[in-house]
Short mmCIF file of C-alpha atoms in Angstrom, two decimals:
data_model
loop_
_atom_site.label_atom_id
_atom_site.label_comp_id
_atom_site.label_asym_id
_atom_site.label_seq_id
_atom_site.Cartn_x
_atom_site.Cartn_y
_atom_site.Cartn_z
CA UNK A 1 115.62 25.41 71.55
CA UNK A 2 117.24 24.32 68.41
CA UNK A 3 119.88 22.65 70.84
CA UNK A 4 117.00 20.74 72.24
CA UNK A 5 115.47 19.68 68.83
CA UNK A 6 118.95 19.14 66.92
CA UNK A 7 121.13 17.29 69.70
CA UNK A 8 120.37 13.80 70.95
CA UNK A 9 118.86 13.69 74.69
CA UNK A 10 122.31 12.54 76.09
CA UNK A 11 123.83 15.83 75.09
CA UNK A 12 120.83 17.25 77.66
CA UNK A 13 121.77 14.94 79.99
CA UNK A 14 125.56 16.12 79.74
CA UNK A 15 125.16 19.48 80.19
CA UNK A 16 122.79 18.91 83.34
CA UNK A 17 121.65 22.09 84.99
CA UNK A 18 124.14 24.53 83.30
CA UNK A 19 121.99 24.15 80.17
CA UNK A 20 118.80 25.67 82.21
CA UNK A 21 120.93 28.16 83.56
CA UNK A 22 121.89 29.05 79.77
CA UNK A 23 118.47 29.19 78.38
CA UNK A 24 117.71 31.59 81.36
CA UNK A 25 120.59 33.75 80.53
CA UNK A 26 119.32 33.85 76.73
CA UNK A 27 116.09 34.58 77.75
CA UNK A 28 117.57 37.65 79.88
CA UNK A 29 119.24 38.64 76.71
CA UNK A 30 116.22 38.73 74.71
CA UNK A 31 114.01 40.64 77.17
CA UNK A 32 116.76 43.35 78.04
CA UNK A 33 117.50 43.69 74.58
CA UNK A 34 113.58 44.33 74.08
CA UNK A 35 113.08 46.73 76.70
CA UNK A 36 116.26 48.74 75.29
CA UNK A 37 114.84 48.80 71.90
CA UNK A 38 111.40 49.89 73.42
CA UNK A 39 113.03 52.85 75.23
CA UNK A 40 114.76 53.84 71.76
CA UNK A 41 111.38 53.90 69.80
CA UNK A 42 109.86 56.98 69.13
CA UNK A 43 112.62 59.12 70.45
CA UNK A 44 113.98 60.35 67.17
CA UNK A 45 110.55 61.19 65.96
CA UNK A 46 109.39 63.33 68.81
CA UNK A 47 112.71 65.12 68.76
CA UNK A 48 112.72 65.96 65.29
CA UNK A 49 109.30 67.14 65.50
CA UNK A 50 110.00 69.20 68.30
CA UNK A 51 113.28 70.63 66.56
CA UNK A 52 111.02 71.19 63.32
CA UNK A 53 109.60 74.41 65.00
CA UNK A 54 113.43 75.60 64.81
CA UNK A 55 113.71 74.13 60.72
CA UNK A 56 110.33 76.30 60.29
CA UNK A 57 111.85 79.62 61.24
CA UNK A 58 115.22 78.76 59.49
CA UNK A 59 113.23 77.73 56.42
CA UNK A 60 111.57 81.02 55.95
CA UNK A 61 114.73 82.90 55.83
CA UNK A 62 115.56 82.17 52.10
CA UNK A 63 112.06 82.87 51.32
CA UNK A 64 111.92 86.43 52.39
CA UNK A 65 115.55 87.10 50.77
CA UNK A 66 113.86 85.80 47.65
CA UNK A 67 111.18 88.33 48.04
CA UNK A 68 113.54 90.95 48.71
CA UNK A 69 115.46 90.01 45.34
CA UNK A 70 112.30 90.21 43.28
CA UNK A 71 111.31 93.68 44.57
CA UNK A 72 115.00 94.83 43.42
CA UNK A 73 114.63 93.04 40.13
CA UNK A 74 111.14 94.33 39.65
CA UNK A 75 112.59 97.87 39.66
CA UNK A 76 115.69 97.13 37.77
CA UNK A 77 113.49 95.69 34.88
CA UNK A 78 110.94 98.53 34.66
CA UNK A 79 114.15 101.07 34.62
CA UNK A 80 115.86 98.80 31.89
CA UNK A 81 112.85 98.78 29.82
CA UNK A 82 112.29 102.66 29.87
CA UNK A 83 115.88 102.85 29.17
CA UNK A 84 115.73 100.51 26.00
CA UNK A 85 112.80 102.18 24.87
CA UNK A 86 114.73 105.74 24.57
CA UNK A 87 117.22 104.47 22.26
CA UNK A 88 115.11 102.12 20.37
CA UNK A 89 112.44 103.51 18.36
CA UNK A 90 111.06 100.03 17.26
CA UNK A 91 110.79 98.96 21.06
CA UNK A 92 109.35 102.63 21.71
CA UNK A 93 106.70 102.02 18.97
CA UNK A 94 105.91 98.72 20.18
CA UNK A 95 105.37 99.31 23.84
CA UNK A 96 103.36 102.26 22.64
CA UNK A 97 101.35 100.46 20.53
CA UNK A 98 100.84 97.54 23.41
CA UNK A 99 100.62 99.25 26.55
CA UNK A 100 99.66 102.78 25.68
CA UNK A 101 101.70 106.04 26.17
CA UNK A 102 99.99 106.37 29.69
CA UNK A 103 100.56 103.02 30.69
CA UNK A 104 104.00 103.38 29.55
CA UNK A 105 104.42 106.40 31.87
CA UNK A 106 103.12 104.41 34.80
CA UNK A 107 105.55 101.64 34.53
CA UNK A 108 108.25 102.87 36.83
CA UNK A 109 105.64 104.34 39.36
CA UNK A 110 103.83 101.04 39.25
CA UNK A 111 107.07 98.96 39.63
CA UNK A 112 108.14 101.37 42.56
CA UNK A 113 105.00 100.49 44.41
CA UNK A 114 104.85 96.99 43.77
CA UNK A 115 108.49 96.82 44.87
CA UNK A 116 107.60 98.80 48.21
CA UNK A 117 104.44 96.74 48.84
CA UNK A 118 106.98 93.55 48.39
CA UNK A 119 109.48 94.91 50.83
CA UNK A 120 106.61 96.18 53.59
CA UNK A 121 105.09 92.69 53.58
CA UNK A 122 108.66 91.06 53.82
CA UNK A 123 109.71 93.06 56.58
CA UNK A 124 106.29 92.37 58.66
CA UNK A 125 106.97 88.72 58.14
CA UNK A 126 109.95 89.11 59.25
CA UNK A 127 109.48 90.31 62.32
CA UNK A 128 106.36 88.40 62.79
CA UNK A 129 109.04 85.22 62.34
CA UNK A 130 111.78 86.79 64.50
CA UNK A 131 109.24 87.11 67.34
CA UNK A 132 108.04 83.63 67.17
CA UNK A 133 111.59 82.69 67.03
CA UNK A 134 112.76 84.68 69.98
CA UNK A 135 109.82 83.67 71.92
CA UNK A 136 110.65 79.94 71.28
CA UNK A 137 114.15 80.69 72.24
CA UNK A 138 113.21 82.51 75.48
CA UNK A 139 111.29 80.27 77.22
CA UNK A 140 112.31 79.30 80.83
CA UNK A 141 115.40 76.98 80.13
CA UNK A 142 116.20 77.98 76.43
CA UNK A 143 115.31 76.06 73.48
CA UNK A 144 116.48 73.20 75.22
CA UNK A 145 113.52 73.31 77.52
CA UNK A 146 110.93 74.14 74.75
CA UNK A 147 112.15 70.89 72.77
CA UNK A 148 111.79 68.73 76.06
CA UNK A 149 108.47 70.04 76.59
CA UNK A 150 107.46 69.17 73.06
CA UNK A 151 108.69 65.58 73.67
CA UNK A 152 106.55 65.25 76.93
CA UNK A 153 103.46 66.54 75.11
CA UNK A 154 104.28 63.55 72.28
CA UNK A 155 105.71 60.71 74.69
CA UNK A 156 104.14 61.46 77.95
CA UNK A 157 106.27 62.44 81.16
CA UNK A 158 106.25 58.97 82.39
CA UNK A 159 107.35 57.21 79.70
CA UNK A 160 110.80 55.57 79.37
CA UNK A 161 111.55 57.40 76.34
CA UNK A 162 111.00 60.86 77.28
CA UNK A 163 113.45 59.79 80.26
CA UNK A 164 115.96 58.95 77.75
CA UNK A 165 115.40 62.54 76.09
CA UNK A 166 115.52 64.11 79.49
CA UNK A 167 118.52 62.55 80.38
CA UNK A 168 120.64 63.50 77.08
CA UNK A 169 119.04 67.01 76.67
CA UNK A 170 118.97 68.30 80.32
CA UNK A 171 121.43 65.89 82.01
CA UNK A 172 118.69 64.84 84.39
CA UNK A 173 117.49 61.42 84.99
CA UNK A 174 118.36 57.89 84.36
CA UNK A 175 119.56 56.42 81.03
CA UNK A 176 117.16 53.67 80.95
CA UNK A 177 118.42 52.28 77.45
CA UNK A 178 121.99 51.59 78.63
CA UNK A 179 121.04 49.98 82.00
CA UNK A 180 119.24 47.37 79.91
CA UNK A 181 122.12 47.00 77.64
CA UNK A 182 124.38 46.65 80.35
CA UNK A 183 122.16 44.08 81.52
CA UNK A 184 121.84 42.15 78.21
CA UNK A 185 125.36 42.35 78.06
CA UNK A 186 126.05 40.86 81.26
CA UNK A 187 123.69 37.81 80.05
CA UNK A 188 125.41 37.68 76.93
CA UNK A 189 128.65 37.45 78.46
CA UNK A 190 127.46 34.47 80.64
CA UNK A 191 126.25 32.70 77.69
CA UNK A 192 129.46 33.38 75.77
CA UNK A 193 131.21 31.63 78.67
CA UNK A 194 129.06 28.59 78.90
CA UNK A 195 129.40 27.95 74.99
CA UNK A 196 133.05 28.28 75.52
CA UNK A 197 133.14 25.55 78.30
CA UNK A 198 131.14 23.61 76.50
CA UNK A 199 132.11 24.07 72.57
CA UNK A 200 134.47 21.29 71.97
CA UNK A 201 131.91 18.54 73.65
CA UNK A 202 128.97 20.07 71.71
CA UNK A 203 130.99 20.02 68.48
CA UNK A 204 131.74 16.32 68.92
CA UNK A 205 128.33 15.28 70.10
CA UNK A 206 126.15 17.71 68.27
CA UNK A 207 127.61 19.26 65.33
CA UNK A 208 124.44 20.05 63.25
CA UNK A 209 123.68 22.13 65.94
CA UNK A 210 126.90 24.36 64.81
CA UNK A 211 128.78 25.57 67.79
CA UNK A 212 130.87 27.22 65.64
CA UNK A 213 128.70 29.54 64.22
CA UNK A 214 126.65 30.32 67.19
CA UNK A 215 129.74 31.41 68.83
CA UNK A 216 130.60 33.70 66.11
CA UNK A 217 127.08 35.30 66.04
CA UNK A 218 127.20 35.82 69.75
CA UNK A 219 130.46 37.59 69.43
CA UNK A 220 129.31 39.91 66.65
CA UNK A 221 126.13 40.70 68.88
CA UNK A 222 128.76 41.58 71.90
CA UNK A 223 130.72 44.03 69.67
CA UNK A 224 127.47 45.74 68.66
CA UNK A 225 126.17 46.01 72.21
CA UNK A 226 129.55 47.40 73.23
CA UNK A 227 129.29 50.02 70.48
CA UNK A 228 125.65 50.80 71.63
CA UNK A 229 127.08 52.11 74.87
#
């Protein structure tokens, strides 16, 4: 469009039908690039949401380990307090005034009971988490099938984005993103070829359009499309 607005009418007449064809190729390039982006939209979020279930399972492991360590520290702390109390008259009097003789005598049993409660609760939670993780992994097809099922619920079974996820995870179906990228690249190659053919005449008759800069941008886009394949 800028070529039409910046260059004199004689340039359009010189290029003839080839300019119209180049414009068609540019339109194809835009359309196919847009379709490729549409296929890719939403895929990372859907897969992240699906795989987040595994992340939830993994995230509970440090928490349960922390509870077990807390239970051990609780018992060790109670024992340490009682040992220190037997070797320090000042600490013995302080604890007797603060807690009372009967409470001091119950310090270790109470600490042991709390530690046992924490360990039992941790064990029960670990078993429940292991059961959920096992259920997630033991579905028909394994974790991949579970992730695909979640992606299907988020994206819809007929969406091209779900088809892309199915292609990469299960190796089934077509990769529509690559198909659109290939079509976009073919159109781009055609435009680059057209520009190379008319580059020097355009530089002489319409330097304000900067054919050299346009060619450099097109080559950069070509490299980017090659890398995306």
